[in-house]
Short mmCIF file of C-alpha atoms in Angstrom, two decimals:
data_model
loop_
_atom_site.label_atom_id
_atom_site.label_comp_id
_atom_site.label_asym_id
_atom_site.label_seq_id
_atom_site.Cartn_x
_atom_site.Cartn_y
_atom_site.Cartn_z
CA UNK C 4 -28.56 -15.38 52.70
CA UNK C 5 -30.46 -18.27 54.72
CA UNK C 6 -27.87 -21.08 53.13
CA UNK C 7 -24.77 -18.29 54.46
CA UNK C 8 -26.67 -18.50 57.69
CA UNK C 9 -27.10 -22.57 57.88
CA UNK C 10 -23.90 -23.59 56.57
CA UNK C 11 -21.37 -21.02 57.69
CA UNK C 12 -22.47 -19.08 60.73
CA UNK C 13 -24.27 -21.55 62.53
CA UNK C 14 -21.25 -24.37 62.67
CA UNK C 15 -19.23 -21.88 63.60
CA UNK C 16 -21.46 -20.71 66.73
CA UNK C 17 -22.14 -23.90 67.60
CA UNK C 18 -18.25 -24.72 67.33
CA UNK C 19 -17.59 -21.61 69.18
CA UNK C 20 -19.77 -22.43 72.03
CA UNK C 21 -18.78 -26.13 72.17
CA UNK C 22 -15.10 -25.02 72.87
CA UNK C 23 -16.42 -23.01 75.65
CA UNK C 24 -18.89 -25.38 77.40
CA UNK C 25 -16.39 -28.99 77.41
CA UNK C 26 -13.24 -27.37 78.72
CA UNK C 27 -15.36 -26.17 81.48
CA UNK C 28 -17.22 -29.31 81.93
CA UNK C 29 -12.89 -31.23 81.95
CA UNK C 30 -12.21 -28.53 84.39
CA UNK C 31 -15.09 -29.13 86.60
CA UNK C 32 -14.71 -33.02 86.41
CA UNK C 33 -10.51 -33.06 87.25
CA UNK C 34 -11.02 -29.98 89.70
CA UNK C 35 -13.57 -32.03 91.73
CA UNK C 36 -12.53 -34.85 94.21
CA UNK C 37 -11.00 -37.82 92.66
CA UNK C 38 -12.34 -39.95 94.78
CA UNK C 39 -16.10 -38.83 93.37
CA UNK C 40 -15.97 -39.46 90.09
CA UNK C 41 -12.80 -41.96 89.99
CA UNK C 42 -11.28 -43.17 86.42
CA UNK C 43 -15.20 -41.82 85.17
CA UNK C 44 -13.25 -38.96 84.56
CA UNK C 45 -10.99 -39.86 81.46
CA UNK C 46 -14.58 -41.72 80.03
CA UNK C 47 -15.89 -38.18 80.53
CA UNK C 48 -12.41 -36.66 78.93
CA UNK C 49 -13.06 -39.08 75.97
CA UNK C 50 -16.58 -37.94 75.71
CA UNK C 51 -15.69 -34.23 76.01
CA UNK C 52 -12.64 -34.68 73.17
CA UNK C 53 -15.63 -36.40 70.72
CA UNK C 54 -17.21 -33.45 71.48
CA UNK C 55 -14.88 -30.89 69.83
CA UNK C 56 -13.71 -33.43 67.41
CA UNK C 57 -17.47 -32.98 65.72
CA UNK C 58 -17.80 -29.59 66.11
CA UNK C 59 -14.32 -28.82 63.99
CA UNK C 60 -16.02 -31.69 61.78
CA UNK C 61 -19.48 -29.88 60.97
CA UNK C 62 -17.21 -26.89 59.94
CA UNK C 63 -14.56 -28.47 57.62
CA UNK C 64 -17.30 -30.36 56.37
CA UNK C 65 -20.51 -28.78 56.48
CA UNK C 66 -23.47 -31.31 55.23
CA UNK C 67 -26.45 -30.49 53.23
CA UNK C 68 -29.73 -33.27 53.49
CA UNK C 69 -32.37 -33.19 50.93
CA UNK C 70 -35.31 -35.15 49.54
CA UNK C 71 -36.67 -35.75 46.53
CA UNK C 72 -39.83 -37.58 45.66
CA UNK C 73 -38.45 -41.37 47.01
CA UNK C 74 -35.19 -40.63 47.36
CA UNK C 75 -32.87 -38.94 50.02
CA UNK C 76 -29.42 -37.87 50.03
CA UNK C 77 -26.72 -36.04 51.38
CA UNK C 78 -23.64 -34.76 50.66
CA UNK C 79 -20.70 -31.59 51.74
CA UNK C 80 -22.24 -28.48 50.51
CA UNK C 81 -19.51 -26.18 50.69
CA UNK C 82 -15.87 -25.72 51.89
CA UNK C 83 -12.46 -27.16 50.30
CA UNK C 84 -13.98 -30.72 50.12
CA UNK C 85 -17.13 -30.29 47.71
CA UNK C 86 -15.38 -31.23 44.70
CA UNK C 87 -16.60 -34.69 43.59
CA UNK C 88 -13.25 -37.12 44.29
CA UNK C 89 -12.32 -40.37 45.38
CA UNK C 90 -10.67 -38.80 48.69
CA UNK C 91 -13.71 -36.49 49.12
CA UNK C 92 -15.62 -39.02 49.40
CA UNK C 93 -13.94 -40.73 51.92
CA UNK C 94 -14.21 -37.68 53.69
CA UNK C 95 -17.97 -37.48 53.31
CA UNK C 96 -18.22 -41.04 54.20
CA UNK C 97 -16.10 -40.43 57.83
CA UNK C 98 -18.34 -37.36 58.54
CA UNK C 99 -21.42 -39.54 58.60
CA UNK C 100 -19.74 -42.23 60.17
CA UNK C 101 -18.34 -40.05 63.21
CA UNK C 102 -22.06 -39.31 63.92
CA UNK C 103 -22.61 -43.04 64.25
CA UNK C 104 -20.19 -43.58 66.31
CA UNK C 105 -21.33 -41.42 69.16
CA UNK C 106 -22.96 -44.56 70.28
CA UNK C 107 -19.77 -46.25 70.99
CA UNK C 108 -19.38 -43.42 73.56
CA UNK C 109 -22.63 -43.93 75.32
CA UNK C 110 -22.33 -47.85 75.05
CA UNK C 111 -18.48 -47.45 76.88
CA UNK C 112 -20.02 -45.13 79.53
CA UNK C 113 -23.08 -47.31 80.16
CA UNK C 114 -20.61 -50.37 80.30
CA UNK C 115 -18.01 -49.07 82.79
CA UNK C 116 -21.53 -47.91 85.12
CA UNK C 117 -22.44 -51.62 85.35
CA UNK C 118 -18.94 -52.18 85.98
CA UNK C 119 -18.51 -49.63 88.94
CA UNK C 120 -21.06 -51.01 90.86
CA UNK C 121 -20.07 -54.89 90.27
CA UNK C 122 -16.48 -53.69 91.48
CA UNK C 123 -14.94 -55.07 88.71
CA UNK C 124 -10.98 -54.18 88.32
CA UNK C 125 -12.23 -53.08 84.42
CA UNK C 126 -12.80 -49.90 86.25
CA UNK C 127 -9.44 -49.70 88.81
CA UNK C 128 -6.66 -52.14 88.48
CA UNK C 129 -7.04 -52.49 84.17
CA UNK C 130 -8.25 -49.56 83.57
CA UNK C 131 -6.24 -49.28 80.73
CA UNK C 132 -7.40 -52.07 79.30
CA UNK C 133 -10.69 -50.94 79.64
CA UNK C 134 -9.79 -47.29 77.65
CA UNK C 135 -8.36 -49.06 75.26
CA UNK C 136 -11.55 -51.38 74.41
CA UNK C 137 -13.60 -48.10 74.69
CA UNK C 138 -11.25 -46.67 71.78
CA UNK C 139 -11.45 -50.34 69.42
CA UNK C 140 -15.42 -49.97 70.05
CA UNK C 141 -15.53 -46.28 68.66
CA UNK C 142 -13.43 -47.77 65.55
CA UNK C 143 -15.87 -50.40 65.41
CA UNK C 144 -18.52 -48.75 65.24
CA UNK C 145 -17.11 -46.25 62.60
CA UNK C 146 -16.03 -49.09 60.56
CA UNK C 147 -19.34 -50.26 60.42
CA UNK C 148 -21.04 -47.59 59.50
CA UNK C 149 -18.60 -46.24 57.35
CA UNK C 150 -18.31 -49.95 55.14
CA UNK C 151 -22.30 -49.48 54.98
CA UNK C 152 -21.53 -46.31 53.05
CA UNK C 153 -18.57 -46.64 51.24
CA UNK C 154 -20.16 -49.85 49.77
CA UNK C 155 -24.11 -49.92 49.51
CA UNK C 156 -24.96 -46.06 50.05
CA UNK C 157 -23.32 -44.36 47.05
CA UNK C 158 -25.05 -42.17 44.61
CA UNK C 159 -25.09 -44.34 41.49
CA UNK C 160 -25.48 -42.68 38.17
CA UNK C 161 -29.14 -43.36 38.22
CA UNK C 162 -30.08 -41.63 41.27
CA UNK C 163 -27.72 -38.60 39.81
CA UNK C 164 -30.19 -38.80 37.06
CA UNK C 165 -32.99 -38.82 39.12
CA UNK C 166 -32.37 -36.04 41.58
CA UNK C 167 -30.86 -33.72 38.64
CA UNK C 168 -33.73 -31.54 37.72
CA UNK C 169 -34.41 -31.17 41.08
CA UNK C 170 -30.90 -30.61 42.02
CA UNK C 171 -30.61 -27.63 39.74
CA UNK C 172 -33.38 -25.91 40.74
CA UNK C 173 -32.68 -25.93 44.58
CA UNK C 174 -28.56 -25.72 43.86
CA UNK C 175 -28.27 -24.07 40.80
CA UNK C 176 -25.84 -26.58 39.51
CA UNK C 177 -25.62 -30.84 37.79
CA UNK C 178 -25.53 -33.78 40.59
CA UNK C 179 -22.80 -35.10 38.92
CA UNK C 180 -20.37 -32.09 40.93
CA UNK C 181 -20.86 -33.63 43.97
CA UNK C 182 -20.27 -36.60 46.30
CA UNK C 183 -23.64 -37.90 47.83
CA UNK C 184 -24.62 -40.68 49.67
CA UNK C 185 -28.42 -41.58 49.00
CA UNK C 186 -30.98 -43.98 48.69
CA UNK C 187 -34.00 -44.52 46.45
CA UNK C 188 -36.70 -46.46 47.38
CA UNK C 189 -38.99 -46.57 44.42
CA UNK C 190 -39.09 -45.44 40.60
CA UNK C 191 -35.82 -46.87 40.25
CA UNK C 192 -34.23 -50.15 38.66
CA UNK C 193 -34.62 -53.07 40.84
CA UNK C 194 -30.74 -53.18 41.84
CA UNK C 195 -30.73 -49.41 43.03
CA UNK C 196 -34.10 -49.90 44.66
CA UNK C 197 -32.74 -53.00 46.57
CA UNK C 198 -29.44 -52.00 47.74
CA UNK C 199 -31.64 -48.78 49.10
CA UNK C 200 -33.74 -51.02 51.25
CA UNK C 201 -30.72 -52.73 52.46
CA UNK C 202 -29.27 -49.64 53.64
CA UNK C 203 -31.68 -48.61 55.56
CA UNK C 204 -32.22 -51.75 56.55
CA UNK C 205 -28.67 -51.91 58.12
CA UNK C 206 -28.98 -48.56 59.50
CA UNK C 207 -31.90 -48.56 61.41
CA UNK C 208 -30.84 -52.17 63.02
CA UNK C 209 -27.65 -50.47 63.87
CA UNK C 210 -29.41 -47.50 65.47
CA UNK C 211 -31.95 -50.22 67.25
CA UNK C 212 -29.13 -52.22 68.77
CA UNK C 213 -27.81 -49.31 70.14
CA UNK C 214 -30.68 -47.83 71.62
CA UNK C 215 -31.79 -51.32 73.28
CA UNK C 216 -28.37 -52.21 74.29
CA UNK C 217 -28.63 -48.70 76.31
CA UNK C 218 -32.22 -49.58 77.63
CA UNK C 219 -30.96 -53.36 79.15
CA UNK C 220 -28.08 -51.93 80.68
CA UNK C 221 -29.45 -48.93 82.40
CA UNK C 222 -31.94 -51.15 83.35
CA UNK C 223 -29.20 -53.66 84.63
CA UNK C 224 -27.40 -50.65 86.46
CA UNK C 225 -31.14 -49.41 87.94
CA UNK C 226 -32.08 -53.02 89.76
CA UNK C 227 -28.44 -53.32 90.99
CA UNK C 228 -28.18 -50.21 92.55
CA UNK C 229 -31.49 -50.66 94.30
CA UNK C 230 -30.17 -53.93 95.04
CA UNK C 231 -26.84 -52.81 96.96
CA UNK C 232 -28.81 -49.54 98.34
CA UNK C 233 -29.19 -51.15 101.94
CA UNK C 234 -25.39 -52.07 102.35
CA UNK C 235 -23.75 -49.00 100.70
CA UNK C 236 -24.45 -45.20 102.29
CA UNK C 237 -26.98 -42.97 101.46
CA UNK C 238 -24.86 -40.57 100.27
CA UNK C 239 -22.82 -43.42 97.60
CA UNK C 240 -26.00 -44.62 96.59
CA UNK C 241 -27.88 -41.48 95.91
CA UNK C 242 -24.37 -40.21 93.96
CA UNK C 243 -24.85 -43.37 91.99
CA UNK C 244 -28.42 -42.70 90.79
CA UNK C 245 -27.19 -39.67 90.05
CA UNK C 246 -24.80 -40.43 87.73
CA UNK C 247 -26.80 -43.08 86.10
CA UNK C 248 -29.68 -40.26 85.98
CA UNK C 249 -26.73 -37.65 84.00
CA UNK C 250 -25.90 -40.51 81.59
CA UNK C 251 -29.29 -41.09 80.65
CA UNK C 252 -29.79 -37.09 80.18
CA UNK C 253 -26.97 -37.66 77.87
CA UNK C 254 -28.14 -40.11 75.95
CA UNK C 255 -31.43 -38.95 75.18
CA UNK C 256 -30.38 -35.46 73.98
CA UNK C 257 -28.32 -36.24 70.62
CA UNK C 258 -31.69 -39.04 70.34
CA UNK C 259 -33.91 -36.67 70.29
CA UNK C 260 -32.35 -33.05 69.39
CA UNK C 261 -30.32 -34.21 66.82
CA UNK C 262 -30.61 -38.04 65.67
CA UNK C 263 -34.33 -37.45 65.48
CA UNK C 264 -34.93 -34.87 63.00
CA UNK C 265 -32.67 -36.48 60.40
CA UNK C 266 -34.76 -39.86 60.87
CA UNK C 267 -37.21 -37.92 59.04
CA UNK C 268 -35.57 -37.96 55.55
CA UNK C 269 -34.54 -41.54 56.05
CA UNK C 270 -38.13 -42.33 55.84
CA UNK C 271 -40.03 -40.05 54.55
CA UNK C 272 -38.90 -41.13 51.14
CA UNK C 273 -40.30 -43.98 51.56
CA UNK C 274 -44.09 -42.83 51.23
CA UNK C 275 -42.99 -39.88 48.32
CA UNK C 276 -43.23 -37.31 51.04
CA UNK C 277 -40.56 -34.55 49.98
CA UNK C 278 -39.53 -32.62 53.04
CA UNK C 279 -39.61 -28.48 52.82
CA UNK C 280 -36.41 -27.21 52.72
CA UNK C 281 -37.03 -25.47 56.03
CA UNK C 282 -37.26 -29.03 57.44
CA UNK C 283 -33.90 -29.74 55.79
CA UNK C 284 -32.08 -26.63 57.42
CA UNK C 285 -33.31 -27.35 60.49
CA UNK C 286 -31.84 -30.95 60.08
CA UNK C 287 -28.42 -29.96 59.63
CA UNK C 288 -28.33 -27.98 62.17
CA UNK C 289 -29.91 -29.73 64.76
CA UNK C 290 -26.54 -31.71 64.23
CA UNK C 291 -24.60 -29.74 65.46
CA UNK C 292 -26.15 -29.04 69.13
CA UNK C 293 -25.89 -31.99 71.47
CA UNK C 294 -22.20 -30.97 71.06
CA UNK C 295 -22.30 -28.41 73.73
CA UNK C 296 -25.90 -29.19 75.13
CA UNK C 297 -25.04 -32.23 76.66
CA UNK C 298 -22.01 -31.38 78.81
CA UNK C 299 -24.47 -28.15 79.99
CA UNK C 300 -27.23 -31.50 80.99
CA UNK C 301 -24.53 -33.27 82.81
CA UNK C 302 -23.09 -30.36 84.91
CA UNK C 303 -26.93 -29.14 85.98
CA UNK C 304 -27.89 -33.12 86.62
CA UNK C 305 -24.18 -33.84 88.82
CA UNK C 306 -25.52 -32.28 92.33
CA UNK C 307 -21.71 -31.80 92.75
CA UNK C 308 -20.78 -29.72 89.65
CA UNK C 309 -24.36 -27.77 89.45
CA UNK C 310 -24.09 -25.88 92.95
CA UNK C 311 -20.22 -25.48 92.15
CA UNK C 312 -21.98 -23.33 89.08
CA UNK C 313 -24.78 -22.09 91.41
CA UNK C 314 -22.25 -20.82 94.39
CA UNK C 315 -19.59 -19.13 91.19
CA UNK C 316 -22.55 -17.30 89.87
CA UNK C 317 -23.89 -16.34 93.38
CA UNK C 318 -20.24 -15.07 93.80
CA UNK C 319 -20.03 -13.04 90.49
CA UNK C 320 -23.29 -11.52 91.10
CA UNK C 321 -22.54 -10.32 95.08
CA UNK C 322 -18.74 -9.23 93.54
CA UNK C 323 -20.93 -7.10 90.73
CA UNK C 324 -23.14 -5.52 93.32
CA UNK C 325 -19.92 -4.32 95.43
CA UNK C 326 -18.44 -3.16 92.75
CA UNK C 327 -20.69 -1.23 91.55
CA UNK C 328 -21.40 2.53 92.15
CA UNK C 329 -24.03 3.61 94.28
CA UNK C 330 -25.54 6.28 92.09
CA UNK C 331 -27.02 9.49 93.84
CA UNK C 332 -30.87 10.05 93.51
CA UNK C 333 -31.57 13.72 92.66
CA UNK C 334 -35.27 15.45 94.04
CA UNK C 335 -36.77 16.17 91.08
CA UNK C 336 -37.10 20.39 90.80
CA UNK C 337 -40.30 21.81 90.34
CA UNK C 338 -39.96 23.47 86.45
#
């Protein structure tokens, strides 16, 4: 009942929800002045589209994590892809790297910031060329990650044989039925054990780049703005902050509601520590929330967009109290 629960109805709310929240957010952003929010709309549009894109993925391909002793792995747990094939596993391999690749998104937005406010015609006159870097950088990214995989991160036959009793008791079925990418860190020949380490090697200097590059350039963006705030109005530069402020709301909400929790089996492994399965549910699905969380942080961060919210609720709630019937109070009759 609880794995029903994990890996079919919760996707599915969180797709459901997702497809409600971004179309809003693409309405708000084009329905607004142009002049606000400039060509920072289509980087929003691009954001907004990655959105959905990962919601439809986390149903068509809904992802199971588990640990075991030294070793971690995950794989599809259910749908029309579980079968264990070459193009399965492709398939596997893209789901993980699509997560990865969120970065590219928040490095492209941080990047066209610094951009805006050193008037560069990356943000204007080429803007095109600038969408179409932001799209090679997402395929970089993915490429990256998804080589890392493919190559280095696949379940040989000796973590299969590792993981099996295990497997069957939490599964009910072999390891050898399934696609997994995993690493084991110790108890293992000294090839497995190795490439392991050089996974997560890769990964976590991958993940580190990404999170510094985001630190120097919002701190870039912070000194410059402070920097032009005497010869730009009040109103431009306090938009500016603003933005900056929503970006970095948007960045730290897939860190820590949904990156964060699955850093836990990457290195728990590493010390023996086998995570509760309760940790493990709680993993996936913490995957699938930033989707529609962090257009809801962006609107209530954008002055702009969060009293157009305030003023439509304000409105539905005055339209609800005209409309509705005054009832008439009856005395109460003495019995």
């Amino acid at each position: 009942m609880l794995d029903d629960i994990i890996y079919y109805f919760t996707p599915r709310v969180f797709c459901a929800l997702t497809f409600l929240v971004n179309p809003f957010f693409v309405y708000l952003i084009f329905t607004e002045k142009a002049a606000k929010f400039g060509n920072y709309r289509f980087i929003l549009l691009f954001f907004a589209t990655y959105n959905l894109t990962f919601s439809v993925f986390n149903i068509v391909f809904p992802m199971d994590i588990h640990t075991y002793r030294y070793c971690f792995y995950l794989m599809i747990k259910d749908g029309w892809f579980v079968e264990s094939t070459e193009l399965n596993f492709h398939l596997l391999v893209a789901r993980c790297s699509i997560v990865f690749a969120s970065n590219a998104i928040l490095l492209t937005h941080f990047v066209y910031r610094y951009l805006v406010i050193h008037e560069s015609n990356f943000t204007k006159k080429y803007f095109g060329w600038y969408i179409a870097a932001s799209f090679l950088i997402f395929g970089l990214f993915f490429g990256v990650w998804y080589a890392i995989c493919y190559h280095l991160a696949r379940v040989n036959i000796e973590i299969r044989q590792y993981i099996r009793e295990d497997f069957r008791e939490t599964y009910g079925t072999d390891s050898k039925n399934y696609n997994m990418i995993g690493v084991l860190f110790q108890e293992g020949s000294e090839e497995t054990t190795f490439r392991s380490w050089i996974v997560i090697i890769l990964w976590t200097s991958l993940s580190v780049a990404s999170l510094i590059s985001f630190i120097i350039l919002a701190t870039l963006i912070m000194c410059k703005l402070k920097k032009t705030a005497m010869h730009v109005s009040q109103a431009t530069s306090k938009f500016q902050f603003e933005l900056l402020r929503a970006l970095i709301v948007q960045t730290i909400v897939p860190i820590c509601i949904s990156y964060s929790p699955c850093l836990l089996c990457w290195y728990s492994p590493m010390f023996g520590v086998q995570l509760p399965r309760e940790v493990n549910y709680f993993e996936v699905s913490a995957l699938g929330i930033f989707s529609f969380v962090d257009p809801l942080a962006i609107i209530f961060c954008l002055p702009p967009l969060r009293k157009r919210i305030l003023h439509f609720w304000k409105n539905m709630k005055n339209s609800a109290n005209i409309i509705a019937p005054t009832l008439p109070i009856s005395n109460p009759t003495n019995s």
